[in-house]
């Protein structure tokens, strides 16, 4: 499947931003999100430290990322419904596989997609994505709706971080030397976007 051929920007070794790559299908991605949240709703979760996260989350795929007082981990069942997470839509899988392929990660087959919903005031502190057993595989991250500032540092928490604004349809692929880089996003500002209204969605595809 073909998506927009757009500018690519190297953020760091192994990390690439594909500007507006899925902008043409952003509304279709939102329609898929709405279908899956009807089955596994967005919910607020606690960090292992007992603080509520400001983004709401859900998942699709054969496993989903969960956080609670017991820690961060992947689970085959949604703790809210007790049943499996919704299947990953074909469109999602195609996006993830083709974006990874485009920047030099052929054969990426995600088994988990974390869906984050940011409303005004939501943010995500610097973190590493390291709950996956296969760190040879990249993560593909899709931004939909309102813009937000993405912070991208090094493999140590104290490494300097650069900031990039992520907008609707932007895709970040991050693997290789950047797979364990610290990253986070600033606070979502109030606004209105034609595709999502007053929020931002982020989809992160992982091979767990
Ligand atoms: C976000 N993204 O963009 C948060 N993680 O809302 C992430 O935490 C992320 O963009 C791993 C790889 C790419 C990402
Ligand atoms: Fe992350």
CSV table of C-alpha atoms and ligand atoms in Angstrom, one decimal:
chain,number,residue,atom,x,y,z
A,1,UNK,CA,0.0,0.0,0.0
A,2,UNK,CA,1.2,3.5,-0.8
A,3,UNK,CA,1.1,6.4,1.6
A,4,UNK,CA,2.2,10.0,1.0
A,5,UNK,CA,5.8,10.4,-0.2
A,6,UNK,CA,7.0,13.1,2.0
A,7,UNK,CA,10.0,14.7,3.5
A,8,UNK,CA,12.0,12.5,5.9
A,9,UNK,CA,14.1,14.0,8.7
A,10,UNK,CA,16.8,12.2,10.6
A,11,UNK,CA,16.2,12.9,14.3
A,12,UNK,CA,19.1,10.7,15.5
A,13,UNK,CA,20.9,7.5,14.3
A,14,UNK,CA,18.1,5.0,13.8
A,15,UNK,CA,15.3,7.5,14.4
A,16,UNK,CA,13.4,9.1,11.4
A,17,UNK,CA,10.5,11.5,11.1
A,18,UNK,CA,8.3,11.0,8.1
A,19,UNK,CA,6.5,14.3,7.9
A,20,UNK,CA,2.7,14.0,7.2
A,21,UNK,CA,3.2,10.5,5.8
A,22,UNK,CA,-0.3,9.4,6.8
A,23,UNK,CA,-2.0,12.7,6.7
A,24,UNK,CA,-4.2,11.7,3.8
A,25,UNK,CA,-5.7,8.8,5.8
A,26,UNK,CA,-5.8,10.4,9.2
A,27,UNK,CA,-9.6,10.4,9.2
A,28,UNK,CA,-9.7,6.7,8.4
A,29,UNK,CA,-7.3,6.0,11.3
A,30,UNK,CA,-9.6,7.9,13.6
A,31,UNK,CA,-12.6,5.9,12.4
A,32,UNK,CA,-10.6,2.7,13.3
A,33,UNK,CA,-9.8,4.1,16.7
A,34,UNK,CA,-13.4,4.8,17.3
A,35,UNK,CA,-14.3,1.2,16.4
A,36,UNK,CA,-11.7,-0.3,18.7
A,37,UNK,CA,-12.5,2.0,21.7
A,38,UNK,CA,-16.1,0.8,21.5
A,39,UNK,CA,-14.7,-2.6,22.4
A,40,UNK,CA,-11.8,-1.8,24.7
A,41,UNK,CA,-12.4,1.7,26.0
A,42,UNK,CA,-9.8,4.4,26.6
A,43,UNK,CA,-9.0,4.5,30.3
A,44,UNK,CA,-6.8,6.4,32.8
A,45,UNK,CA,-4.1,4.2,34.2
A,46,UNK,CA,-1.8,4.5,37.2
A,47,UNK,CA,2.0,4.4,37.1
A,48,UNK,CA,3.7,1.9,39.3
A,49,UNK,CA,4.4,4.8,41.6
A,50,UNK,CA,0.7,5.3,42.1
A,51,UNK,CA,0.3,8.5,40.1
A,52,UNK,CA,-2.5,8.7,37.5
A,53,UNK,CA,-1.2,9.2,33.9
A,54,UNK,CA,-2.6,12.2,32.1
A,55,UNK,CA,-3.1,10.4,28.8
A,56,UNK,CA,-5.9,7.9,28.4
A,57,UNK,CA,-4.9,4.5,26.8
A,58,UNK,CA,-6.1,1.4,25.2
A,59,UNK,CA,-4.6,-1.2,22.9
A,60,UNK,CA,-5.2,-3.4,19.9
A,61,UNK,CA,-3.3,-6.5,18.8
A,62,UNK,CA,-2.5,-9.8,20.4
A,63,UNK,CA,-1.0,-8.2,23.4
A,64,UNK,CA,-1.5,-4.8,25.0
A,65,UNK,CA,0.7,-2.5,27.2
A,66,UNK,CA,-0.7,-2.0,30.8
A,67,UNK,CA,0.5,-0.1,33.8
A,68,UNK,CA,-0.7,-0.4,37.4
A,69,UNK,CA,0.7,-0.7,40.9
A,70,UNK,CA,2.3,-4.0,39.9
A,71,UNK,CA,4.4,-2.3,37.1
A,72,UNK,CA,4.5,-2.0,33.4
A,73,UNK,CA,4.0,-5.1,31.2
A,74,UNK,CA,2.2,-6.6,28.3
A,75,UNK,CA,-1.0,-8.6,28.8
A,76,UNK,CA,-3.0,-10.8,26.4
A,77,UNK,CA,-6.3,-9.7,27.9
A,78,UNK,CA,-7.7,-6.3,28.6
A,79,UNK,CA,-7.9,-5.9,32.4
A,80,UNK,CA,-11.0,-3.8,31.9
A,81,UNK,CA,-13.1,-6.3,29.8
A,82,UNK,CA,-11.3,-9.5,30.9
A,83,UNK,CA,-11.2,-10.5,27.2
A,84,UNK,CA,-8.7,-10.2,24.4
A,85,UNK,CA,-7.8,-6.8,23.0
A,86,UNK,CA,-9.4,-5.9,19.7
A,87,UNK,CA,-7.6,-7.2,16.7
A,88,UNK,CA,-5.2,-4.8,15.0
A,89,UNK,CA,-6.9,-3.3,12.0
A,90,UNK,CA,-5.3,-4.2,8.7
A,91,UNK,CA,-4.9,-0.5,8.0
A,92,UNK,CA,-2.9,0.0,11.1
A,93,UNK,CA,-0.7,-3.0,10.3
A,94,UNK,CA,-0.1,-1.8,6.8
A,95,UNK,CA,0.9,1.7,8.0
A,96,UNK,CA,3.3,0.3,10.6
A,97,UNK,CA,4.9,-2.2,8.2
A,98,UNK,CA,5.3,0.2,5.3
A,99,UNK,CA,6.6,3.1,7.3
A,100,UNK,CA,9.2,0.8,8.9
A,101,UNK,CA,10.1,-0.6,5.5
A,102,UNK,CA,10.5,2.8,4.0
A,103,UNK,CA,13.2,3.8,6.5
A,104,UNK,CA,15.2,0.5,6.4
A,105,UNK,CA,13.4,-1.9,8.8
A,106,UNK,CA,11.9,-4.5,6.4
A,107,UNK,CA,9.6,-7.2,7.7
A,108,UNK,CA,8.3,-5.3,10.8
A,109,UNK,CA,5.3,-7.2,12.1
A,110,UNK,CA,3.8,-5.4,15.1
A,111,UNK,CA,1.8,-7.5,17.5
A,112,UNK,CA,0.8,-4.6,19.8
A,113,UNK,CA,-0.5,-1.1,19.2
A,114,UNK,CA,-0.8,1.2,22.1
A,115,UNK,CA,-3.4,4.0,21.6
A,116,UNK,CA,-2.9,7.1,23.6
A,117,UNK,CA,-5.4,10.0,23.7
A,118,UNK,CA,-4.1,13.4,24.8
A,119,UNK,CA,-6.6,16.1,25.9
A,120,UNK,CA,-5.5,19.6,26.8
A,121,UNK,CA,-3.1,19.4,29.7
A,122,UNK,CA,-2.0,15.8,29.0
A,123,UNK,CA,1.7,15.2,28.7
A,124,UNK,CA,4.2,12.3,28.8
A,125,UNK,CA,7.4,12.5,30.7
A,126,UNK,CA,10.7,11.3,29.5
A,127,UNK,CA,10.8,7.5,29.3
A,128,UNK,CA,12.3,4.5,27.4
A,129,UNK,CA,10.2,1.9,25.7
A,130,UNK,CA,11.9,-1.2,27.0
A,131,UNK,CA,9.2,-3.6,28.0
A,132,UNK,CA,9.5,-5.5,24.6
A,133,UNK,CA,11.6,-8.6,24.4
A,134,UNK,CA,12.8,-8.0,20.8
A,135,UNK,CA,14.8,-4.8,20.8
A,136,UNK,CA,16.0,-5.5,17.3
A,137,UNK,CA,12.6,-4.3,16.1
A,138,UNK,CA,11.8,-0.6,15.8
A,139,UNK,CA,8.8,1.3,17.2
A,140,UNK,CA,6.5,3.1,14.8
A,141,UNK,CA,4.7,6.1,16.2
A,142,UNK,CA,1.8,7.9,14.4
A,143,UNK,CA,0.5,11.3,15.5
A,144,UNK,CA,-3.1,12.3,14.7
A,145,UNK,CA,-4.8,15.6,15.4
A,146,UNK,CA,-3.5,18.5,17.5
A,147,UNK,CA,0.2,19.2,17.4
A,148,UNK,CA,2.5,18.5,20.4
A,149,UNK,CA,6.2,19.0,21.1
A,150,UNK,CA,8.2,15.7,21.0
A,151,UNK,CA,11.4,15.6,23.1
A,152,UNK,CA,14.1,13.2,22.0
A,153,UNK,CA,17.2,12.6,24.0
A,154,UNK,CA,19.9,9.9,24.3
A,155,UNK,CA,20.1,6.6,26.0
A,156,UNK,CA,20.8,8.2,29.4
A,157,UNK,CA,18.1,10.2,31.1
A,158,UNK,CA,20.4,13.2,31.5
A,159,UNK,CA,21.5,13.3,27.8
A,160,UNK,CA,20.4,16.6,26.1
A,161,UNK,CA,17.0,16.3,24.4
A,162,UNK,CA,16.0,18.0,21.1
A,163,UNK,CA,12.4,19.2,20.5
A,164,UNK,CA,10.4,18.6,17.4
A,165,UNK,CA,6.7,19.5,16.9
A,166,UNK,CA,4.7,16.5,15.8
A,167,UNK,CA,1.6,17.3,13.7
A,168,UNK,CA,-1.3,15.4,12.2
A,169,UNK,CA,-0.1,12.5,10.1
A,170,UNK,CA,3.5,12.6,11.2
A,171,UNK,CA,5.2,9.2,11.7
A,172,UNK,CA,8.3,8.6,13.8
A,173,UNK,CA,10.2,5.3,13.3
A,174,UNK,CA,12.7,4.6,15.9
A,175,UNK,CA,15.0,1.7,16.2
A,176,UNK,CA,18.7,0.7,16.0
A,177,UNK,CA,20.9,3.0,18.0
A,178,UNK,CA,17.9,5.0,19.1
A,179,UNK,CA,15.7,2.1,20.2
A,180,UNK,CA,16.3,2.8,23.9
A,181,UNK,CA,16.5,6.6,23.6
A,182,UNK,CA,14.7,8.6,26.2
A,183,UNK,CA,11.7,10.5,24.8
A,184,UNK,CA,8.5,12.2,25.9
A,185,UNK,CA,6.1,14.9,24.9
A,186,UNK,CA,5.2,18.3,26.2
A,187,UNK,CA,1.8,19.5,27.4
A,188,UNK,CA,-1.0,19.4,24.8
A,189,UNK,CA,-2.4,22.9,24.3
A,190,UNK,CA,-6.1,23.6,23.8
A,191,UNK,CA,-7.1,23.7,20.2
A,192,UNK,CA,-9.4,22.4,17.5
A,193,UNK,CA,-8.3,20.0,14.7
A,194,UNK,CA,-10.5,19.1,11.8
A,195,UNK,CA,-9.8,15.4,12.2
A,196,UNK,CA,-9.9,14.9,16.0
A,197,UNK,CA,-11.6,17.9,17.4
A,198,UNK,CA,-10.0,18.9,20.7
A,199,UNK,CA,-7.5,16.0,21.1
A,200,UNK,CA,-4.4,14.3,19.8
A,201,UNK,CA,-4.0,10.5,19.3
A,202,UNK,CA,-0.7,8.7,19.2
A,203,UNK,CA,-0.5,5.1,18.0
A,204,UNK,CA,2.7,3.3,18.8
A,205,UNK,CA,3.3,-0.1,17.1
A,206,UNK,CA,5.6,-2.5,18.8
A,207,UNK,CA,6.9,-6.0,18.3
A,208,UNK,CA,6.7,-7.4,21.8
B,1,LIG,C1,3.7,10.3,21.8
B,1,LIG,N1,5.3,8.7,21.9
B,1,LIG,O1,4.1,10.7,20.8
B,1,LIG,C2,4.4,9.4,22.7
B,1,LIG,N2,7.4,5.8,22.1
B,1,LIG,O2,2.6,10.7,22.3
B,1,LIG,C3,6.1,7.7,22.5
B,1,LIG,O3,6.1,7.5,23.7
B,1,LIG,C4,6.9,6.9,21.6
B,1,LIG,O4,6.7,8.4,19.8
B,1,LIG,C5,8.2,5.1,21.3
B,1,LIG,C6,8.5,5.4,20.0
B,1,LIG,C7,8.0,6.5,19.5
B,1,LIG,C8,7.2,7.3,20.3
B,2,LIG,FE1,7.4,5.9,24.1
